PDB file of C-alpha atoms in Angstrom:
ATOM      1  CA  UNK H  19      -8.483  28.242  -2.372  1.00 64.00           C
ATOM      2  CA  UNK H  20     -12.441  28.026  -2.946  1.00 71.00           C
ATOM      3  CA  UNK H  21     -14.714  30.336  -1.687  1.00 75.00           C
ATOM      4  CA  UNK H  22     -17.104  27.729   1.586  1.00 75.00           C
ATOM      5  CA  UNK H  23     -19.827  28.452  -0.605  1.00 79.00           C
ATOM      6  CA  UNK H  24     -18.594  26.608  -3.519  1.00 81.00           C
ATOM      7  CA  UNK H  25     -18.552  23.302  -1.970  1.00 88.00           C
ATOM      8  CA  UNK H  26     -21.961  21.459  -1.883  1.00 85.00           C
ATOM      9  CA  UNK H  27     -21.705  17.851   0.099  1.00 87.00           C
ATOM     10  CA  UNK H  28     -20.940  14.549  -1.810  1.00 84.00           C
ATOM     11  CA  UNK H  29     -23.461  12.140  -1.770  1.00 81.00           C
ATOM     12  CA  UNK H  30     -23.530   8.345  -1.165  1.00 79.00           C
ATOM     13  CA  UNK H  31     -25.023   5.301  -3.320  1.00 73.00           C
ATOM     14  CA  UNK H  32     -28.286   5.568  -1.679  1.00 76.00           C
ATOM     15  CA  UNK H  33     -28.434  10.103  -1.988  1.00 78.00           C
ATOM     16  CA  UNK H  34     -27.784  10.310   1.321  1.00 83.00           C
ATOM     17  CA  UNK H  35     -25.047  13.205   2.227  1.00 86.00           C
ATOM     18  CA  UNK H  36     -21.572  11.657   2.585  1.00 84.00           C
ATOM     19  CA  UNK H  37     -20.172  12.614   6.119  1.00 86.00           C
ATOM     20  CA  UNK H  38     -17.354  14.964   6.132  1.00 87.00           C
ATOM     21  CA  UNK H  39     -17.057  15.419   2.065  1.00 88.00           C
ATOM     22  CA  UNK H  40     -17.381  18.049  -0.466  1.00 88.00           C
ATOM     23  CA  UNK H  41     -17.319  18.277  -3.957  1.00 86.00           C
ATOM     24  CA  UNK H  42     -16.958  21.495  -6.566  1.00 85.00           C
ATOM     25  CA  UNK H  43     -15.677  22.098 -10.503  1.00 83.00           C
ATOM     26  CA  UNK H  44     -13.174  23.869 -11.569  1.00 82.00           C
ATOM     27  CA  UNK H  45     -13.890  26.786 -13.666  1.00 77.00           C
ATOM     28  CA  UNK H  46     -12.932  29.983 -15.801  1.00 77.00           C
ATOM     29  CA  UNK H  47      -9.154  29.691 -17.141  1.00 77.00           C
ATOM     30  CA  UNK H  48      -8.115  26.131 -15.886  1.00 79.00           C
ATOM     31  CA  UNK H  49     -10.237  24.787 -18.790  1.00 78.00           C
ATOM     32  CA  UNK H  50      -9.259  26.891 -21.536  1.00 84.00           C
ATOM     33  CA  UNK H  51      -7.826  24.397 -24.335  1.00 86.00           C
ATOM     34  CA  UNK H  52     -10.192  21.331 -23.022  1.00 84.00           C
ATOM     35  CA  UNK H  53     -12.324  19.549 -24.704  1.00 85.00           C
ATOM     36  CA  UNK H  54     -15.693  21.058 -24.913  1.00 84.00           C
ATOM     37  CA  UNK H  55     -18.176  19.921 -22.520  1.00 82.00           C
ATOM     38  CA  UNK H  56     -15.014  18.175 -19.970  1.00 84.00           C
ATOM     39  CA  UNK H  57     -15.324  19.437 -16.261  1.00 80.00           C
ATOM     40  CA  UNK H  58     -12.874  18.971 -13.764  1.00 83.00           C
ATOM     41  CA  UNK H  59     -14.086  18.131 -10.184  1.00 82.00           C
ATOM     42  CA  UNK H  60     -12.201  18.559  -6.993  1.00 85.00           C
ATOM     43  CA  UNK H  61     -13.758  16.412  -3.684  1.00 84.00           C
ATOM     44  CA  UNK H  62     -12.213  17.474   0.063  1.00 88.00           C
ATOM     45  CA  UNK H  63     -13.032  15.181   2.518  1.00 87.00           C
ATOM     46  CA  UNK H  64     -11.583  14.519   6.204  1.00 85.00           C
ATOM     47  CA  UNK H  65      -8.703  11.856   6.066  1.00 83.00           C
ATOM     48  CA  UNK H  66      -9.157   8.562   7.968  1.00 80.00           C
ATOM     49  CA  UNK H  67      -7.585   8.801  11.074  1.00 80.00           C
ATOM     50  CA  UNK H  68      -5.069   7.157  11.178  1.00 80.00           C
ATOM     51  CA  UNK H  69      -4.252   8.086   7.979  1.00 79.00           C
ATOM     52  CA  UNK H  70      -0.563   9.989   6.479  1.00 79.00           C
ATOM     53  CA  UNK H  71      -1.220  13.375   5.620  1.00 75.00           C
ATOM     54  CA  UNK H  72       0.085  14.382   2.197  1.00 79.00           C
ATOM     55  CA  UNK H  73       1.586  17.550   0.832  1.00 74.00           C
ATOM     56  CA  UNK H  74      -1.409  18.668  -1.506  1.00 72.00           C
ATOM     57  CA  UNK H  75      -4.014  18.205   1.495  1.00 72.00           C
ATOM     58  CA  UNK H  76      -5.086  21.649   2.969  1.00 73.00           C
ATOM     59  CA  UNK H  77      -6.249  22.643   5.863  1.00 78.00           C
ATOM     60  CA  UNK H  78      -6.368  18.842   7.187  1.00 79.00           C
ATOM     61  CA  UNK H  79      -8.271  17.778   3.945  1.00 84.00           C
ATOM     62  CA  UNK H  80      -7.227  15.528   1.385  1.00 85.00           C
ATOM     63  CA  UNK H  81      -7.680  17.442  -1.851  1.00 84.00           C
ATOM     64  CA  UNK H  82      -8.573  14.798  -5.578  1.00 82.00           C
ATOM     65  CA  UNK H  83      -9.450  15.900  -8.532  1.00 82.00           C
ATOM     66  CA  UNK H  84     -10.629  14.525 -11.863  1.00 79.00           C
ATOM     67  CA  UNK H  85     -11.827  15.166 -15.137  1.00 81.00           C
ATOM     68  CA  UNK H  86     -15.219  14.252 -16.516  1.00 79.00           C
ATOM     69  CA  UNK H  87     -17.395  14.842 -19.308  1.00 78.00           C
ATOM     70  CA  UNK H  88     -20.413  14.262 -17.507  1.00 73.00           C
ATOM     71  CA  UNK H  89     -22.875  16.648 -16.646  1.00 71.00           C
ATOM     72  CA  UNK H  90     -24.850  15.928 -12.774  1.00 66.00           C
ATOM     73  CA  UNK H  91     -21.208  16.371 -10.508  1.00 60.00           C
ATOM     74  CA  UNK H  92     -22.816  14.500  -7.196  1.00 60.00           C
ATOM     75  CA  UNK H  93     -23.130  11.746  -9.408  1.00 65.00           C
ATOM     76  CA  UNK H  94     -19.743  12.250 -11.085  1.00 66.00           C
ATOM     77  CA  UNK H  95     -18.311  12.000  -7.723  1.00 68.00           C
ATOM     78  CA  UNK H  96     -19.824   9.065  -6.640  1.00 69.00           C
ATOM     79  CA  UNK H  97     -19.305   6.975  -9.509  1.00 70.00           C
ATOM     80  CA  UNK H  98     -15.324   8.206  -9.473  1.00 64.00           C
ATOM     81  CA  UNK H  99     -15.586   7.163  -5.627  1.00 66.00           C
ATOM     82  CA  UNK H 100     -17.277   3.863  -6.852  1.00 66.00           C
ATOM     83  CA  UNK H 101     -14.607   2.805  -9.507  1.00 68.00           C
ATOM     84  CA  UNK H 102     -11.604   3.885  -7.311  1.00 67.00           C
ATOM     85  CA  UNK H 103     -13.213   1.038  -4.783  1.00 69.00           C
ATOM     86  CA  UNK H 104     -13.341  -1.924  -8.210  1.00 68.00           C
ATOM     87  CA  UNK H 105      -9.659  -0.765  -8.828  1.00 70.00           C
ATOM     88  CA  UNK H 106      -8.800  -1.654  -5.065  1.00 73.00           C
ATOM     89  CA  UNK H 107     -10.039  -4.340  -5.263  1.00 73.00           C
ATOM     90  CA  UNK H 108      -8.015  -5.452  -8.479  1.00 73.00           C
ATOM     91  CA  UNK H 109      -5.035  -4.251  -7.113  1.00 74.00           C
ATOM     92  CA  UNK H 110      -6.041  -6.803  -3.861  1.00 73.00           C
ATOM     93  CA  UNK H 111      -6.287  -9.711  -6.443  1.00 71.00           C
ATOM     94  CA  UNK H 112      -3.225  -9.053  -8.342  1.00 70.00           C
ATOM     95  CA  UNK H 113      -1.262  -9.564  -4.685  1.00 70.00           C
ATOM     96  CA  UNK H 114      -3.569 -12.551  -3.560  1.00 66.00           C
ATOM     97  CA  UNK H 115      -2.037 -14.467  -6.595  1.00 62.00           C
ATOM     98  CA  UNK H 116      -2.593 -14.498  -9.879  1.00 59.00           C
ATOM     99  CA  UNK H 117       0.258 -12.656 -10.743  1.00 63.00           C
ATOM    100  CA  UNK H 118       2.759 -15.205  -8.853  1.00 68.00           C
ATOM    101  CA  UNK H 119       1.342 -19.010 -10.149  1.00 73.00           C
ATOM    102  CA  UNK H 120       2.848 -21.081  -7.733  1.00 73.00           C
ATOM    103  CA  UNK H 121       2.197 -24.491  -9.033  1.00 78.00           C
ATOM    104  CA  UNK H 122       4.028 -26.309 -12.281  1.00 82.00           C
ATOM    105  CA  UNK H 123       1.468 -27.061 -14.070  1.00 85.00           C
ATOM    106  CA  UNK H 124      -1.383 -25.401 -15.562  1.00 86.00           C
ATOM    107  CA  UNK H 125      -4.448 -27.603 -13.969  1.00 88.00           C
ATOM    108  CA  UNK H 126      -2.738 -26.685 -10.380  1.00 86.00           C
ATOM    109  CA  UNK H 127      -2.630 -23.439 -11.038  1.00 84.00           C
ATOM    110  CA  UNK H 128      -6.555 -23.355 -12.287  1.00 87.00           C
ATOM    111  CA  UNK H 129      -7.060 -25.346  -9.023  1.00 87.00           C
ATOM    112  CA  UNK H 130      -4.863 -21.937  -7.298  1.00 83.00           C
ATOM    113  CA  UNK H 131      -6.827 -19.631  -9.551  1.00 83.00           C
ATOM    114  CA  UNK H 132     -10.499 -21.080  -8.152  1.00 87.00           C
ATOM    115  CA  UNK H 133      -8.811 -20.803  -4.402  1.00 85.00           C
ATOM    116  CA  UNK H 134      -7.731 -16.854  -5.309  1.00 80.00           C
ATOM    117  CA  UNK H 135     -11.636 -15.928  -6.762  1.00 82.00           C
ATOM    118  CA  UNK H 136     -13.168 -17.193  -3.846  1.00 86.00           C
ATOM    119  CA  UNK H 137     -10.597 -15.785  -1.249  1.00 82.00           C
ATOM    120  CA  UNK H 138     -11.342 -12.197  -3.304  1.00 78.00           C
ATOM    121  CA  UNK H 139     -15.090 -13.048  -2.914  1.00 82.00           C
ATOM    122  CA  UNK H 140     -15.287 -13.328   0.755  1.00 82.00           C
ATOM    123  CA  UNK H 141     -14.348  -9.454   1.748  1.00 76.00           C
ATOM    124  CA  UNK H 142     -16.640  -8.467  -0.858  1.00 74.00           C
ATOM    125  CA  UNK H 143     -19.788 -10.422   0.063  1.00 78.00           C
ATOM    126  CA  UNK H 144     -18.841  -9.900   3.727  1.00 77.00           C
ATOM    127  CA  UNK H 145     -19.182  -5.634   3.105  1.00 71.00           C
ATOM    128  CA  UNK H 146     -22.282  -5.899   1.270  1.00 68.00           C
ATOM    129  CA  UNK H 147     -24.094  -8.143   4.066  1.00 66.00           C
ATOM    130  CA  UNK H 148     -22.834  -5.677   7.137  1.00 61.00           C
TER     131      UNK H 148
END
Protein backbone atom coordinates (compact mmCIF):
# COMPACT_ATOMS: atom_id res chain seq x y z
CA UNK A 1 0.00 0.00 0.00
CA UNK A 2 1.09 3.80 -0.62
CA UNK A 3 0.28 6.43 1.50
CA UNK A 4 -2.78 9.01 -1.19
CA UNK A 5 -0.20 11.45 -0.83
CA UNK A 6 2.42 9.66 -2.66
CA UNK A 7 0.70 9.53 -5.88
CA UNK A 8 0.98 12.74 -8.04
CA UNK A 9 -1.21 12.44 -11.52
CA UNK A 10 0.39 11.12 -14.81
CA UNK A 11 0.56 13.39 -17.45
CA UNK A 12 -0.23 13.19 -21.20
CA UNK A 13 1.94 14.09 -24.46
CA UNK A 14 0.77 17.56 -24.45
CA UNK A 15 1.34 18.07 -19.97
CA UNK A 16 -2.01 17.92 -19.56
CA UNK A 17 -3.12 15.61 -16.38
CA UNK A 18 -4.03 12.09 -17.57
CA UNK A 19 -7.66 11.29 -16.33
CA UNK A 20 -7.93 8.73 -13.72
CA UNK A 21 -3.92 7.91 -13.41
CA UNK A 22 -1.23 8.11 -10.93
CA UNK A 23 2.23 7.58 -10.84
CA UNK A 24 4.93 7.16 -7.71
CA UNK A 25 8.69 5.40 -7.14
CA UNK A 26 9.50 2.94 -5.18
CA UNK A 27 11.83 3.62 -2.44
CA UNK A 28 13.98 2.67 0.75
CA UNK A 29 14.78 -1.27 0.77
CA UNK A 30 13.21 -2.45 -2.62
CA UNK A 31 16.29 -0.88 -4.28
CA UNK A 32 18.99 -2.04 -2.20
CA UNK A 33 21.43 -4.07 -4.66
CA UNK A 34 20.29 -1.83 -7.89
CA UNK A 35 22.14 -0.13 -9.93
CA UNK A 36 22.89 3.30 -8.77
CA UNK A 37 20.80 5.98 -10.05
CA UNK A 38 17.75 3.06 -11.37
CA UNK A 39 14.19 4.00 -9.99
CA UNK A 40 11.36 1.89 -10.11
CA UNK A 41 7.94 3.51 -10.92
CA UNK A 42 4.55 2.14 -10.18
CA UNK A 43 1.37 3.94 -12.33
CA UNK A 44 -2.49 3.04 -10.97
CA UNK A 45 -4.93 3.98 -13.23
CA UNK A 46 -8.81 3.01 -13.60
CA UNK A 47 -9.20 -0.09 -15.97
CA UNK A 48 -11.20 0.32 -19.21
CA UNK A 49 -14.48 -0.77 -18.69
CA UNK A 50 -15.01 -3.39 -20.08
CA UNK A 51 -11.90 -4.56 -19.21
CA UNK A 52 -10.82 -8.23 -17.02
CA UNK A 53 -9.69 -7.39 -13.75
CA UNK A 54 -6.43 -9.07 -12.76
CA UNK A 55 -5.11 -10.45 -9.52
CA UNK A 56 -2.33 -7.72 -8.79
CA UNK A 57 -4.97 -4.78 -9.39
CA UNK A 58 -6.10 -3.20 -6.01
CA UNK A 59 -8.75 -1.56 -5.01
CA UNK A 60 -10.25 -1.60 -8.75
CA UNK A 61 -6.84 -0.28 -10.13
CA UNK A 62 -4.57 -1.87 -12.37
CA UNK A 63 -1.21 -1.70 -10.64
CA UNK A 64 2.46 -1.58 -13.51
CA UNK A 65 5.56 -1.03 -12.62
CA UNK A 66 8.94 -0.46 -14.24
CA UNK A 67 12.37 0.32 -13.85
CA UNK A 68 14.15 3.39 -15.15
CA UNK A 69 17.24 5.20 -14.89
CA UNK A 70 15.83 8.37 -15.69
CA UNK A 71 15.44 11.14 -13.52
CA UNK A 72 11.84 13.56 -14.27
CA UNK A 73 9.13 10.33 -13.38
CA UNK A 74 5.97 12.21 -15.26
CA UNK A 75 8.05 11.96 -18.12
CA UNK A 76 9.28 8.43 -17.36
CA UNK A 77 5.75 7.46 -17.33
CA UNK A 78 4.72 8.84 -20.35
CA UNK A 79 7.38 7.74 -22.50
CA UNK A 80 6.87 3.93 -20.88
CA UNK A 81 3.04 4.63 -21.79
CA UNK A 82 4.31 5.83 -25.28
CA UNK A 83 6.51 2.73 -26.18
CA UNK A 84 3.99 0.17 -24.73
CA UNK A 85 1.56 1.85 -27.61
CA UNK A 86 4.80 1.23 -30.71
CA UNK A 87 4.98 -2.38 -29.22
CA UNK A 88 1.09 -2.78 -29.87
CA UNK A 89 1.31 -1.83 -32.67
CA UNK A 90 4.16 -4.38 -33.71
CA UNK A 91 2.47 -7.02 -32.17
CA UNK A 92 -0.75 -5.80 -34.67
CA UNK A 93 1.68 -6.19 -37.69
CA UNK A 94 3.18 -9.41 -36.82
CA UNK A 95 -0.73 -10.88 -36.98
CA UNK A 96 -1.70 -8.72 -40.13
CA UNK A 97 1.00 -10.83 -42.01
CA UNK A 98 4.32 -10.75 -42.23
CA UNK A 99 4.89 -13.51 -40.16
CA UNK A 100 2.54 -15.94 -42.37
CA UNK A 101 3.81 -15.07 -46.35
CA UNK A 102 1.10 -16.41 -48.16
CA UNK A 103 2.29 -16.26 -51.67
CA UNK A 104 5.16 -18.69 -53.43
CA UNK A 105 7.24 -16.48 -54.50
CA UNK A 106 9.19 -13.73 -53.19
CA UNK A 107 7.91 -10.68 -55.61
CA UNK A 108 4.18 -11.78 -54.39
CA UNK A 109 4.99 -11.68 -51.18
CA UNK A 110 6.76 -7.98 -51.53
CA UNK A 111 3.49 -7.21 -53.42
CA UNK A 112 1.67 -8.82 -49.75
CA UNK A 113 4.29 -6.99 -47.74
CA UNK A 114 3.33 -3.31 -49.48
CA UNK A 115 -0.60 -4.42 -48.89
CA UNK A 116 0.37 -5.26 -44.89
CA UNK A 117 2.38 -1.52 -44.41
CA UNK A 118 -0.36 0.28 -45.70
CA UNK A 119 -3.20 -1.76 -43.94
CA UNK A 120 -0.88 -0.99 -40.53
CA UNK A 121 -0.80 2.68 -41.73
CA UNK A 122 -4.42 3.36 -41.87
CA UNK A 123 -5.32 2.93 -37.89
CA UNK A 124 -2.38 4.91 -37.24
CA UNK A 125 -2.97 7.97 -39.45
CA UNK A 126 -6.69 7.60 -38.69
CA UNK A 127 -5.80 8.23 -34.51
CA UNK A 128 -3.58 11.01 -35.15
CA UNK A 129 -6.22 12.98 -37.44
CA UNK A 130 -9.30 12.40 -34.74
Amino acid sequence: RFRESAWTPAVEAEGEIRDGAWATELTGDVLVGRPKGMRLVVRKERPHPEAQLRLTDSDGMRLTCFATNTSDQPIAELRHRLRARAEDRIRTARATGPRNLPLHRTAQNRIWLEIVQIALDLPAWMASSL
